[in-house]
Short mmCIF file of C-alpha atoms in Angstrom, two decimals:
data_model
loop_
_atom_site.label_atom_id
_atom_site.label_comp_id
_atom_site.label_asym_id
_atom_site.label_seq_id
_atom_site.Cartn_x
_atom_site.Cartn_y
_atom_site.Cartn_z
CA UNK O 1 81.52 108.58 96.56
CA UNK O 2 81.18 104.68 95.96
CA UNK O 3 77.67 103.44 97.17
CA UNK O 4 75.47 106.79 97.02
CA UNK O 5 72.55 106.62 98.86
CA UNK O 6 69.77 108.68 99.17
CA UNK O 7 66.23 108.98 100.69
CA UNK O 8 64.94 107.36 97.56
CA UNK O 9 66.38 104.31 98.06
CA UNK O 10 65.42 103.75 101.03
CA UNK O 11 61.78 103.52 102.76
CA UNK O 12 61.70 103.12 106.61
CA UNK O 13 58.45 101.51 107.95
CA UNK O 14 57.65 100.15 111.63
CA UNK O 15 57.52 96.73 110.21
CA UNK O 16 60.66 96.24 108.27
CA UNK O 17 62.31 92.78 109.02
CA UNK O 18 66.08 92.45 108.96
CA UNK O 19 67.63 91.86 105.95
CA UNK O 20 69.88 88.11 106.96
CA UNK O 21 73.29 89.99 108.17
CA UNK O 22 75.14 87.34 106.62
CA UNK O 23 73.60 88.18 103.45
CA UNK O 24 73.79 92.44 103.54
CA UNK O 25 77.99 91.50 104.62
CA UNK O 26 78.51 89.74 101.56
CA UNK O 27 77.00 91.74 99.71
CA UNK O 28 78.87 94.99 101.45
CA UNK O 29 82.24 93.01 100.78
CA UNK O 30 82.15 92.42 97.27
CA UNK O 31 80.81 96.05 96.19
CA UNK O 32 84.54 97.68 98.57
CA UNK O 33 86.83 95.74 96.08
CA UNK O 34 86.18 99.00 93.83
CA UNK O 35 86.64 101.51 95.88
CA UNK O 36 89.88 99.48 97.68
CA UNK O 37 91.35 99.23 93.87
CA UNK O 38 90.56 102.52 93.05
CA UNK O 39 92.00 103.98 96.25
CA UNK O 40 95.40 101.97 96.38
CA UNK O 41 96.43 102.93 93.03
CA UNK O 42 97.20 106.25 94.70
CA UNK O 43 100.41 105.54 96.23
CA UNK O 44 101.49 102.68 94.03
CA UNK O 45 101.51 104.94 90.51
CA UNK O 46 105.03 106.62 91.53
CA UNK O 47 106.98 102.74 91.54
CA UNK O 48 104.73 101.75 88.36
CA UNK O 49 106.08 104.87 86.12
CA UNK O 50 109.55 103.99 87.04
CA UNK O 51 109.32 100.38 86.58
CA UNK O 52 108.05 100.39 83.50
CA UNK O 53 109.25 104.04 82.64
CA UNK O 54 106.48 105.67 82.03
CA UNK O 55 105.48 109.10 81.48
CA UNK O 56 101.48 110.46 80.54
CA UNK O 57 100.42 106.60 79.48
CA UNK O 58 100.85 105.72 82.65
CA UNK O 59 97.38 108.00 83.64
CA UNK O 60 95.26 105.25 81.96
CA UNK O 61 95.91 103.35 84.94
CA UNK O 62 93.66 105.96 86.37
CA UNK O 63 91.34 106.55 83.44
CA UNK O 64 90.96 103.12 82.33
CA UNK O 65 89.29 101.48 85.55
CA UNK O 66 86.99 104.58 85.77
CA UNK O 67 85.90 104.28 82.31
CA UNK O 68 85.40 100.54 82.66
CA UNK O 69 83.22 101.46 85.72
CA UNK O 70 81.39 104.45 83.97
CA UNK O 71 80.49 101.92 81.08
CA UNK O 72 80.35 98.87 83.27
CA UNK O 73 78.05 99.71 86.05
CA UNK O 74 74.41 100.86 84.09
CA UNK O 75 75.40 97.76 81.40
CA UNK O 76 75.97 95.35 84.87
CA UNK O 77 72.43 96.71 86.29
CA UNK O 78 70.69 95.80 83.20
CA UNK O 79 72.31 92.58 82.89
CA UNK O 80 71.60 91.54 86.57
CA UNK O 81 67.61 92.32 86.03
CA UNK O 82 68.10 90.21 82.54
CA UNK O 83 69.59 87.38 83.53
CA UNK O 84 69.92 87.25 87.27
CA UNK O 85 72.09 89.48 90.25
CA UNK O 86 73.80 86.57 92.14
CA UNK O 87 74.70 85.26 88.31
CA UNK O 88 76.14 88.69 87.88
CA UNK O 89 77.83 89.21 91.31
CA UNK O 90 79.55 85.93 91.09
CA UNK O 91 81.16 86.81 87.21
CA UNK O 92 82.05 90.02 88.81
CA UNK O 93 84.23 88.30 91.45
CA UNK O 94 85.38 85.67 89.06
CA UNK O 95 87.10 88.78 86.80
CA UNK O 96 88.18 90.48 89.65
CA UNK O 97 90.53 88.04 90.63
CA UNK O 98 91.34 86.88 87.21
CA UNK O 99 92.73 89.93 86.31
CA UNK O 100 94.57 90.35 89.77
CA UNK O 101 96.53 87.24 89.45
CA UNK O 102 97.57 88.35 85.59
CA UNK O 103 98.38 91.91 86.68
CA UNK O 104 101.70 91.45 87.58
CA UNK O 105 102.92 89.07 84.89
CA UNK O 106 102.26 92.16 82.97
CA UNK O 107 105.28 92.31 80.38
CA UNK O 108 104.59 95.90 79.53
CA UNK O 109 102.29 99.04 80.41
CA UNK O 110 99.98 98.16 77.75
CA UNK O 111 99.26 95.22 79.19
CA UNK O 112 99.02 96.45 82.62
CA UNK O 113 96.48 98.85 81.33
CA UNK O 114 94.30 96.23 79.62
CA UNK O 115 94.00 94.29 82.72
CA UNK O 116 93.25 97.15 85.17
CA UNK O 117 90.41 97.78 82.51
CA UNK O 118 89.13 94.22 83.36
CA UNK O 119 89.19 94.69 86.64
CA UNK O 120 87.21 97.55 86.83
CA UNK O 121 84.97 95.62 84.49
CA UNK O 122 84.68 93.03 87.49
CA UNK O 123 84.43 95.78 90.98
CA UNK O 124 81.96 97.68 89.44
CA UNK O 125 79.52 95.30 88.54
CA UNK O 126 79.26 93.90 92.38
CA UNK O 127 77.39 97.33 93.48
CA UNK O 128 74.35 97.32 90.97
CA UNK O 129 74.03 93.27 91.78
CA UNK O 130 74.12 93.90 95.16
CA UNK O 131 71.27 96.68 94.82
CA UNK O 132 69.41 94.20 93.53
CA UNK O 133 69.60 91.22 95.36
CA UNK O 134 69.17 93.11 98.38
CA UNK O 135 65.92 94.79 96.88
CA UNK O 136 64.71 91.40 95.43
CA UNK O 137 65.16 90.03 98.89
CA UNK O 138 63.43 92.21 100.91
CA UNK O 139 59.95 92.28 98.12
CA UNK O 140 60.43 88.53 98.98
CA UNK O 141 59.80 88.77 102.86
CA UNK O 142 56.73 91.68 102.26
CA UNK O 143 59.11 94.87 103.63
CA UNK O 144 60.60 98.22 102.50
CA UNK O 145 64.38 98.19 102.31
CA UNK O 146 65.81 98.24 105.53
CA UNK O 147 68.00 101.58 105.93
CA UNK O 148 70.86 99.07 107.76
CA UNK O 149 71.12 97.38 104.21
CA UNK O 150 72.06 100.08 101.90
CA UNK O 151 74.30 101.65 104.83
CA UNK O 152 76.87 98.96 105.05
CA UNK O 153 77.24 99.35 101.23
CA UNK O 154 78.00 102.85 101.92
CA UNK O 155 79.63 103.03 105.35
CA UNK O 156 82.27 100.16 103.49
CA UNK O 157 83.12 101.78 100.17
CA UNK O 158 83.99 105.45 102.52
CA UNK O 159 85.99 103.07 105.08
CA UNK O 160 87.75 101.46 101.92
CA UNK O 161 88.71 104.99 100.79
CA UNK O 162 90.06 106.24 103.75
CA UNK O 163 91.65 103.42 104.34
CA UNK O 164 92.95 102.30 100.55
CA UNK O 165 95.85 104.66 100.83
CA UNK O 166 96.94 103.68 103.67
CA UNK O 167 96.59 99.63 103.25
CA UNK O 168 98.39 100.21 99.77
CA UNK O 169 101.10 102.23 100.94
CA UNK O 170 101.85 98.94 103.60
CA UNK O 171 101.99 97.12 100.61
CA UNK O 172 103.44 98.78 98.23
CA UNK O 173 106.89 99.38 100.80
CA UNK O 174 106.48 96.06 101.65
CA UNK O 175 105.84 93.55 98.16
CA UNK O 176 106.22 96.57 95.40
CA UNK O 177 103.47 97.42 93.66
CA UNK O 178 102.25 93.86 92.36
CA UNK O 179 100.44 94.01 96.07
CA UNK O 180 98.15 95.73 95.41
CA UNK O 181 96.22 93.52 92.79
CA UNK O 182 97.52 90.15 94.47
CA UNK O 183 96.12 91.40 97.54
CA UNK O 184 92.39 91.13 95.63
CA UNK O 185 93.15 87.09 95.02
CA UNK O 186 92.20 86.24 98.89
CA UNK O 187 89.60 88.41 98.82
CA UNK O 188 87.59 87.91 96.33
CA UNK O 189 87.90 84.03 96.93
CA UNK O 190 86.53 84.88 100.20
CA UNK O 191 83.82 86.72 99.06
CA UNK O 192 82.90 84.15 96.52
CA UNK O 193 83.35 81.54 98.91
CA UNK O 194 80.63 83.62 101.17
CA UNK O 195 78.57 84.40 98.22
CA UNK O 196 78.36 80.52 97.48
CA UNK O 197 76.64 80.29 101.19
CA UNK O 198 74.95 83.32 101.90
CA UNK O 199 73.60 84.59 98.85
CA UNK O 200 70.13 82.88 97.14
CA UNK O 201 70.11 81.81 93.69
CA UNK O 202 68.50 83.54 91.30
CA UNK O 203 64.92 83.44 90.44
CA UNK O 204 63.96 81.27 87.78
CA UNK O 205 63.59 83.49 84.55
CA UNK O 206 61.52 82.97 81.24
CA UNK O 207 64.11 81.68 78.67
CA UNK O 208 65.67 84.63 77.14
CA UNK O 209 68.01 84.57 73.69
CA UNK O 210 71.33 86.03 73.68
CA UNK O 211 70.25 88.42 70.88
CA UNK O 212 67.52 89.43 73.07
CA UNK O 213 69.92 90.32 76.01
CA UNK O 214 72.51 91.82 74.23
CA UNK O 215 69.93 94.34 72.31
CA UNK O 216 68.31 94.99 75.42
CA UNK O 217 71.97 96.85 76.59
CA UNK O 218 72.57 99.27 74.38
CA UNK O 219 75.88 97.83 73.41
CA UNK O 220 76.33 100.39 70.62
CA UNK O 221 75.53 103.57 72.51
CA UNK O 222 77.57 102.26 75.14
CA UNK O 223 80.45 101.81 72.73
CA UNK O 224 80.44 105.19 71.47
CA UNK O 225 80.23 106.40 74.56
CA UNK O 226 83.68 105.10 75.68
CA UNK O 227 85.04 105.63 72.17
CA UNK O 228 84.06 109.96 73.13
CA UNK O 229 85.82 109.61 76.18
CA UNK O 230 88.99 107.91 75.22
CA UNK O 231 89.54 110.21 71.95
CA UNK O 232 88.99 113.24 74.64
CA UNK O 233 91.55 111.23 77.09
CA UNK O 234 94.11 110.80 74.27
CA UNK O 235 94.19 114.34 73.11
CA UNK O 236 94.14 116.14 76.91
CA UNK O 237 96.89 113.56 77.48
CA UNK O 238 99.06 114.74 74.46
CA UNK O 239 98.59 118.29 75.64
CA UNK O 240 101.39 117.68 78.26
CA UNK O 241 104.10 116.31 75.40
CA UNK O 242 103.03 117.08 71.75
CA UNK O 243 99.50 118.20 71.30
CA UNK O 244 97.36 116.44 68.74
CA UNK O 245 94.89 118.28 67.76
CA UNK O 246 94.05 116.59 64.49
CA UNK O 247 92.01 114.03 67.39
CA UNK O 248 89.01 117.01 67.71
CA UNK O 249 87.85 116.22 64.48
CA UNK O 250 87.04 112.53 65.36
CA UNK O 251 86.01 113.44 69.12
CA UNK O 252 82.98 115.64 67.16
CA UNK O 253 82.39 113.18 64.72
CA UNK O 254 81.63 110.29 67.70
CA UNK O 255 80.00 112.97 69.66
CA UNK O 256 77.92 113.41 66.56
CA UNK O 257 77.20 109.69 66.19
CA UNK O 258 76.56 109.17 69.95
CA UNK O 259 73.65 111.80 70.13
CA UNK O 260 72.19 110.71 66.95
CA UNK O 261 72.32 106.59 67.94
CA UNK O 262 71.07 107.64 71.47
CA UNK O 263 67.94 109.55 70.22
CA UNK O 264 67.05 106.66 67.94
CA UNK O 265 67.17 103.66 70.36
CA UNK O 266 64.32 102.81 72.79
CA UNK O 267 66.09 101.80 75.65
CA UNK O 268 69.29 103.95 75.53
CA UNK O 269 72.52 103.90 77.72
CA UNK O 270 71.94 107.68 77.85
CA UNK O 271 68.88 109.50 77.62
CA UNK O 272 69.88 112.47 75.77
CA UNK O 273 65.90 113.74 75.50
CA UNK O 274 66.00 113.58 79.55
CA UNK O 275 68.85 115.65 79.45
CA UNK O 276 67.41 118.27 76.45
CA UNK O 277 63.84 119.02 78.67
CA UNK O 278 65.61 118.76 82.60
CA UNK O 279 68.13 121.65 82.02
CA UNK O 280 68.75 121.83 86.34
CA UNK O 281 69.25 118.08 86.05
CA UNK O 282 71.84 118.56 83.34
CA UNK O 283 73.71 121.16 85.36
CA UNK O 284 73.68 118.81 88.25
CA UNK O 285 75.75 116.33 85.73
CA UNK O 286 77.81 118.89 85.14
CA UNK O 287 78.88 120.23 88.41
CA UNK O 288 79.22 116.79 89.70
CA UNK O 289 81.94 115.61 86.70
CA UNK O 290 83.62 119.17 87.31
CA UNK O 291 83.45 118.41 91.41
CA UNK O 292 84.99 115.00 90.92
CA UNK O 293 87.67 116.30 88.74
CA UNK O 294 88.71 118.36 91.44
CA UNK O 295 88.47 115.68 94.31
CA UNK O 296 90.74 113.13 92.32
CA UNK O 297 92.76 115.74 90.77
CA UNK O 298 93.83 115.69 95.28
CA UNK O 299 93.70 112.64 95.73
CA UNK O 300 95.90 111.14 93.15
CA UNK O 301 98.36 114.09 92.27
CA UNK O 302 98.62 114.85 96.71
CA UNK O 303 100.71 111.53 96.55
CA UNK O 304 102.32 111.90 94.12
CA UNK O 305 103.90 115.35 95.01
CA UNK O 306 104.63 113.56 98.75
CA UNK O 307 106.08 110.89 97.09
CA UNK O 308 108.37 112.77 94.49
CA UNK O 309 108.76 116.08 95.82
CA UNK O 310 108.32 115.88 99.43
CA UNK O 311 110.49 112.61 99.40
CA UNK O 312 107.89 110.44 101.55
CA UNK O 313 107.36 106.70 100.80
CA UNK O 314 104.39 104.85 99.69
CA UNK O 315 103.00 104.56 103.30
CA UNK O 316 104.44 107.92 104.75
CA UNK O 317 102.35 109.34 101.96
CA UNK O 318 99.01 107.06 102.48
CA UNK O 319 99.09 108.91 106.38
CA UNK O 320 99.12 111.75 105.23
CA UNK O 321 96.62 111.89 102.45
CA UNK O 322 94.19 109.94 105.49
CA UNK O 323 92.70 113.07 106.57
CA UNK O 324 91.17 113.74 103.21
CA UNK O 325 89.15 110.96 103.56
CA UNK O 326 88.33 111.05 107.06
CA UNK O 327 86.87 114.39 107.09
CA UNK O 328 84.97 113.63 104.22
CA UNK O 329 82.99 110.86 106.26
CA UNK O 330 82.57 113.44 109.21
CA UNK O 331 81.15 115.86 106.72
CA UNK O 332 78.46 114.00 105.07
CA UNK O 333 76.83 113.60 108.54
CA UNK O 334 77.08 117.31 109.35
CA UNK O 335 75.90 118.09 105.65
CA UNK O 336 72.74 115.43 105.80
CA UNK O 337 71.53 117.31 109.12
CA UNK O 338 71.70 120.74 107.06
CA UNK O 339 69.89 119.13 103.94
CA UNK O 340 67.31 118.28 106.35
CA UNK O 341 66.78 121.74 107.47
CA UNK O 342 67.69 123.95 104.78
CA UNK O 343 67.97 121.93 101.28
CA UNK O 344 71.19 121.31 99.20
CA UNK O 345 72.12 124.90 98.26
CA UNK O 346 73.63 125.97 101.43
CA UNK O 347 75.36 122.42 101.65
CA UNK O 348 76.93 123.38 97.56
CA UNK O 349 77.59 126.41 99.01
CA UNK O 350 79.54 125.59 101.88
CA UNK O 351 80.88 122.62 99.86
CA UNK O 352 82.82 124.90 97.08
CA UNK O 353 83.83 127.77 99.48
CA UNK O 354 86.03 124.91 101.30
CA UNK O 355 87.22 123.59 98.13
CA UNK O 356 88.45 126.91 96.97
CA UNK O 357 90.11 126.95 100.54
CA UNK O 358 91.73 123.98 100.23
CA UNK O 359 92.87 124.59 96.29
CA UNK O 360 94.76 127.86 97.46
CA UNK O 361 96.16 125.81 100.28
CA UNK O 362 97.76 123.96 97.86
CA UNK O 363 99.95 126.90 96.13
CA UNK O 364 101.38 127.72 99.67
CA UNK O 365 103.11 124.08 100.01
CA UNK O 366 106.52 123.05 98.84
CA UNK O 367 109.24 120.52 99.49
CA UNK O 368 110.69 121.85 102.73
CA UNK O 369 106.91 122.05 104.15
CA UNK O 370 106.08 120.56 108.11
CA UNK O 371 104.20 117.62 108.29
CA UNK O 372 101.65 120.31 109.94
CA UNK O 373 100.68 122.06 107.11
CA UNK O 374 100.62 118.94 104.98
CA UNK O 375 98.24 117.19 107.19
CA UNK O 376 96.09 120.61 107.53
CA UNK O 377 95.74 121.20 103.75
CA UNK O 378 94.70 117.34 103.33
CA UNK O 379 92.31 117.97 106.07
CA UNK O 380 90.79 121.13 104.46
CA UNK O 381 90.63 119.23 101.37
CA UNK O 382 88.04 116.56 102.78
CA UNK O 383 85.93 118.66 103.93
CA UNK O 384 84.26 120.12 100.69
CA UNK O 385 84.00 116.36 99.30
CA UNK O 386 81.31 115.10 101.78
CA UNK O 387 78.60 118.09 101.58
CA UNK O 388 79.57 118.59 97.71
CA UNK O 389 78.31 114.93 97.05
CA UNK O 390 75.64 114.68 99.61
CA UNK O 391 74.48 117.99 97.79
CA UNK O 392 74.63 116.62 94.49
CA UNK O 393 73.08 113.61 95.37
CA UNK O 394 69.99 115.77 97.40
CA UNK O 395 69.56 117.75 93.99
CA UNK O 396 69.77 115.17 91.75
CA UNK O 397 66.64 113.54 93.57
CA UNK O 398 64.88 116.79 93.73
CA UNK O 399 65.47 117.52 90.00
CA UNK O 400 64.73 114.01 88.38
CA UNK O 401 61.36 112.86 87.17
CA UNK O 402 60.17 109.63 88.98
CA UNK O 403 59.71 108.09 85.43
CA UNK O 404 63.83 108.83 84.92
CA UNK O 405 64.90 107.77 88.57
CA UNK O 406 66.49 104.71 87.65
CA UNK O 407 68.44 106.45 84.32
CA UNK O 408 68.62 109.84 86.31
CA UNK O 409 70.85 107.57 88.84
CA UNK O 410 73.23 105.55 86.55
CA UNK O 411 74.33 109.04 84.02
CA UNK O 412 74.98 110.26 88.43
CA UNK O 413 77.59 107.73 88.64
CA UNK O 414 78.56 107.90 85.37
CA UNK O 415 78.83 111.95 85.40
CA UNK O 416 81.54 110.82 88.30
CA UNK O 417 84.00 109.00 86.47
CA UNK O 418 83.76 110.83 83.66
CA UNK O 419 85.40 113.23 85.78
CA UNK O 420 88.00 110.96 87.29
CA UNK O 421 89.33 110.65 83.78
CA UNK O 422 89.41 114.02 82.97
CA UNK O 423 91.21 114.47 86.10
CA UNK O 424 93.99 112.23 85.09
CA UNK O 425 94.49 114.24 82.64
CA UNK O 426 94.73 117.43 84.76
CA UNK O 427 97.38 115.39 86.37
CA UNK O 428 99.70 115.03 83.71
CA UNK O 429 99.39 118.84 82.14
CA UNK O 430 99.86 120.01 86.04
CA UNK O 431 102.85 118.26 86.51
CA UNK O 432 104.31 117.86 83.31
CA UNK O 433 107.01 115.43 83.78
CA UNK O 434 108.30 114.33 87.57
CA UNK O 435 106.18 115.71 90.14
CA UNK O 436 107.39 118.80 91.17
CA UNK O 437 106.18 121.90 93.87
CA UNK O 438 105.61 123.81 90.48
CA UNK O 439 103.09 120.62 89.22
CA UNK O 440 101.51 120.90 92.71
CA UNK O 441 100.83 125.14 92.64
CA UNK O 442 99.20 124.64 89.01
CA UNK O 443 97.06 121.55 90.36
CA UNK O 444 96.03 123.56 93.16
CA UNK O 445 95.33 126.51 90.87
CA UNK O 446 93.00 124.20 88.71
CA UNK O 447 91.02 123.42 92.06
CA UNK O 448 91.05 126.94 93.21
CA UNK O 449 89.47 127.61 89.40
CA UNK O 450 86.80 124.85 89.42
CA UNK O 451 85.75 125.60 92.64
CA UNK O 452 85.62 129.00 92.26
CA UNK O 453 83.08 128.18 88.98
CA UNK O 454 81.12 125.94 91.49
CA UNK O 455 80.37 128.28 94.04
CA UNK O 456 79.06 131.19 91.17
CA UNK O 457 76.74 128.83 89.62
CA UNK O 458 75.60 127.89 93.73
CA UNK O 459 75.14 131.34 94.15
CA UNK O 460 73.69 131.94 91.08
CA UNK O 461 71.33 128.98 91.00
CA UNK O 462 70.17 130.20 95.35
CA UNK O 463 70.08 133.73 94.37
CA UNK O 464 67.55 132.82 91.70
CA UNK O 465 65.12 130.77 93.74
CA UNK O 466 65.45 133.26 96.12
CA UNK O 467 63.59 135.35 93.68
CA UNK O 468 61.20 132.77 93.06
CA UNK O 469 60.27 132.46 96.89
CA UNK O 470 59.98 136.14 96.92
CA UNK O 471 63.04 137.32 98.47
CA UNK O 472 63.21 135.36 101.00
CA UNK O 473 65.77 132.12 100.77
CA UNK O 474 64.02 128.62 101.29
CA UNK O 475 64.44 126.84 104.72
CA UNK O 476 62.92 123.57 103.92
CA UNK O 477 64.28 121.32 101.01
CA UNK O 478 61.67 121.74 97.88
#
C-alpha cells in the first residue's frame, strides 16, 4: 500500500551506479513513520474510546491522518520541486515529532484529533521528498534509478505494516496508548539526525516569492477537496447515532464548487478533464477507493472485534491480525510474476474472488471462536490485498497518458485514502456502539458486497476485451 512502485518508476540499465546506501536508508526510514502510525492506531483505538469516552468521533482518529495524507502528499510533491526535497523532508520530520510529543498532553478528543491531523501532515510528506531526492540524485551521477532504491521504500512501508500491529500492541499493554506517538520522538530524531549527514542539500534555486509558491499549489482546490470529504465523513458518521441529512445539501454544493474551481485553474490538485476523457482510468480510481475501503474496513474493525468481543489484549490482537499483512507481502510477488505473463485482469480477478472469501469468512466467527479459525480468516484476508493493489497499480500505468503520469499517480494515492475514510465510517455503522460478533457479521457482509461488485466489473471489464481480441483472452499485458 505505502510506497507503490511500478515499472514506470523505475528504469534498469547495465550501467546504473549505486545509489550511496546510507543515503536510500534514510530516505527508506523517514517515508515508514506513516505507515508505522497508520498501522499502530489499530490496536490502540479500543483504550482511546474508553479513556476519553468516545463513541463515532473517535473514527477521525482514522479519517483525519488519511485525509491529511490524501491532501498532504500531491501538495508535499509540489512543494519539494518548488522549494527543495531535503528542505521538505526535514519539516516533515520536524512535525512529526512535534505533534508526537503534544499527543498525549491531549486534554480532550478534539485535541487528540487535531494533532493526529498534523502528524499525518508530517509522515506523508517524507515519501514524495524522498522520490525526489533519490531521482535528483541519481540525474546527478548520469544513471537510471536504481531498482534497489525505490525497493527499500517499498519493502519498509509493507514490513512497517505487518509489523505496526504488532509493535503497537507491545506498547500499548505496556505504556497505554500515549506509546504509540512517543514512540515517533526517538525516531524521527534519529532520522533527522541521519538526514543532517547523509542527505545533500538542496540545489540552489532561482529566488521564488511566497505568492508564487503558494499559487503554484492549488491551495483552494485542495481546500475544497478536504472540505467534500469531511462533510461526506460527518454525515456517514451520524448515520450510526442520529442521521443528518440536512449535510447533503452542502456536500453537493462543495462538490459543485470543487469541479467548477478545478476546471478553471491551470495547474489543478485534480484534473477533473483527465478524468472526463480516460473513463478506464476513472474506474481504476474507483475500484481502488472501493478496494481500500474493504482492506481497512479488516484491518481496523478485525481488532477491534478481538479486542472487545473476543476479549484479547492490545498485543494478543496485533498476532493475530499479523497474517493479514504477511500474506499480503507473499502475494504481491506471486501476483507481479502473473502480471508479467498474463496482465492485471486475471490478478483483479483472483484478487476479489479471495476477498469475497475472506468477507464471508468473517460472518462465520464469533466470541467463542479457536484461535484457528481466527488466524485462518486473517490469513485469507491478506491474500486479496497484494494482487488487488499490484493490479491496480499495473492498470493504472496501462490506462494513463504519459502527459498525466505524474497527476495520474498522486489522484492513485489519493483514490486510497479516500477510501480509508470512508471505511471508518463503515466501521462505526457496522458496529454501532461496542464491538460486538453482530458489528463483525455486518462488516464482513460489507466486504462480501464490495468484493462481490469488484469481481463483476473484473469480469465485465476481461469479458469485454476478450471481445476486442476476438474471443480469445489476452496473454501478454497490453
Amino acid at each position: 500500500m505505502w510506497g507503490d512502485v511500478t515499472a514506470h518508476d523505475v528504469q534498469e540499465t547495465g550501467t546504473d551506479r549505486a545509489l550511496p546506501r546510507s543515503f536510500v536508508l534514510t530516505i527508506a526510514a523517514g517515508t515508514v513513520l506513516q505507515a508505522l502510525n497508520a498501522s499502530t492506531m489499530a490496536v490502540a483505538l479500543v483504550d482511546i474510546r474508553q479513556q476519553f469516552h468516545a463513541g463515532a468521533a473517535a473514527s477521525w482518529l482514522i479519517s483525519g491522518l488519511y485525509l491529511a495524507t490524501a491532501i498532504g502528499s500531491p501538495t508535499a510533491g509540489r512543494l519539494a520541486d518548488r522549494i527543495g526535497a531535503r528542505r521538505v523532508f526535514t519539516t516533515s520530520l520536524v512535525l512529526t515529532v512535534l505533534s508526537s510529543l503534544l499527543a498525549p498532553l491531549a486534554p480532550d478528543l478534539g485535541w487528540l484529533i487535531a494533532l493526529r491531523i498534523l502528524l499525518g501532515l508530517g509522515t506523508c510528506a517524507a515519501f514524495p521528498a524522498g522520490v525526489a531526492m533519490l531521482r535528483a540524485e541519481a540525474d546527478r551521477r548520469g544513471t537510471a534509478l536504481p531498482a534497489g532504491a525505490l525497493s527499500a521504500l517499498a519493502i519498509g512501508g509493507q514490513v512497517m505494516i505487518a509489523f505496526g500491529p504488532v509493535v503497537g500492541g507491545l506498547l500499548v499493554s505496556w505504556q497505554g496508548w500515549q506509546s504509540i506517538f512517543l514512540i515517533n520522538v526517538p525516531l524521527g530524531l534519529a532520522v533527522g539526525l541521519a538526514a543532517w549527514r547523509h542527505l545533500p542539500a538542496d540545489p540552489p534555486r532561482p529566488p521564488t516569492s511566497t505568492t508564487a509558491v503558494l499559487r503554484g499549489l492549488d491551495l483552494p482546490g485542495a481546500a475544497l477537496f478536504t472540505g467534500c470529504i469531511a462533510v461526506l465523513m460527518l454525515f456517514l458518521l451520524s448515520l450510526a447515532e442520529q442521521p443528518r441529512w440536512w449535510l447533503l445539501g452542502p456536500l453537493a454544493v462543495l462538490v459543485a464548487a470543487f469541479t467548477t474551481w478545478e476546471l478553471r485553474v491551470p495547474d489543478p490538485f485534480a484534473d477533473v478533464r483527465m478524468l472526463a476523457r480516460n473513463r478506464p482510468l476513472t474506474g481504476t480510481y474507483l475500484r481502488t477507493a472501493l478496494t481500500y475501503v474493504a482492506f481497512y474496513t479488516v484491518f481496523y474493525g478485525y481488532p477491534m472485534w478481538l479486542q472487545n468481543a473476543r476479549g484479547l489484549s492490545a498485543d494478543q490482537a496485533g498476532l493475530v491480525v499479523l497474517p493479514i499483512a504477511l500474506l499480503a507481502m507473499a502475494s504481491v510477488a506471486v501476483a507481479g510474476r502473473v502480471i508479467r505473463r498474463r496482465g492485471h485482469r486475471p490478478v483483479l480477478l483472483v484478487g476479489s474472488v479471495a476477498l469475497l472469501a475472506g468477507g464471508f469468512g468473517l460472518t462465520f466467527l464469533h466470541s467463542a471462536s479457536d484461535l484457528v479459525p481466527l488466524l485462518g480468516v486473517a490469513a485469507l484476508l491478506g491474500l486479496p490485498n497484494g494482487f488487488n493493489n499490484i493490479g491496480n497499480q499495473a492498470a493504472l500505468y496501462q490506462q494513463a497518458d504519459a502527459a498525466d503520469a505524474g497527476m495520474a499517480s498522486g489522484l492513485y494515492r489519493t483514490s486510497q485514502y479516500v477510501g480509508a475514510n470512508i471505511a471508518a465510517a463503515v466501521i462505526e455503522l457496522g458496529f454501532a456502539g461496542p464491538a460486538a460478533d453482530a458489528g463483525l457479521h455486518r462488516l464482513g457482509t460489507v466486504v462480501a458486497v464490495i468484493s462481490a461488485v469488484l469481481l463483476a466489473g473484473a469480469l465485465r471489464e476481461r469479458l469485454a476485451t476478450g471481445r476486442r481480441a476476438g474471443g480469445a483472452f489476452p496473454t501478454q499485458k497490453s
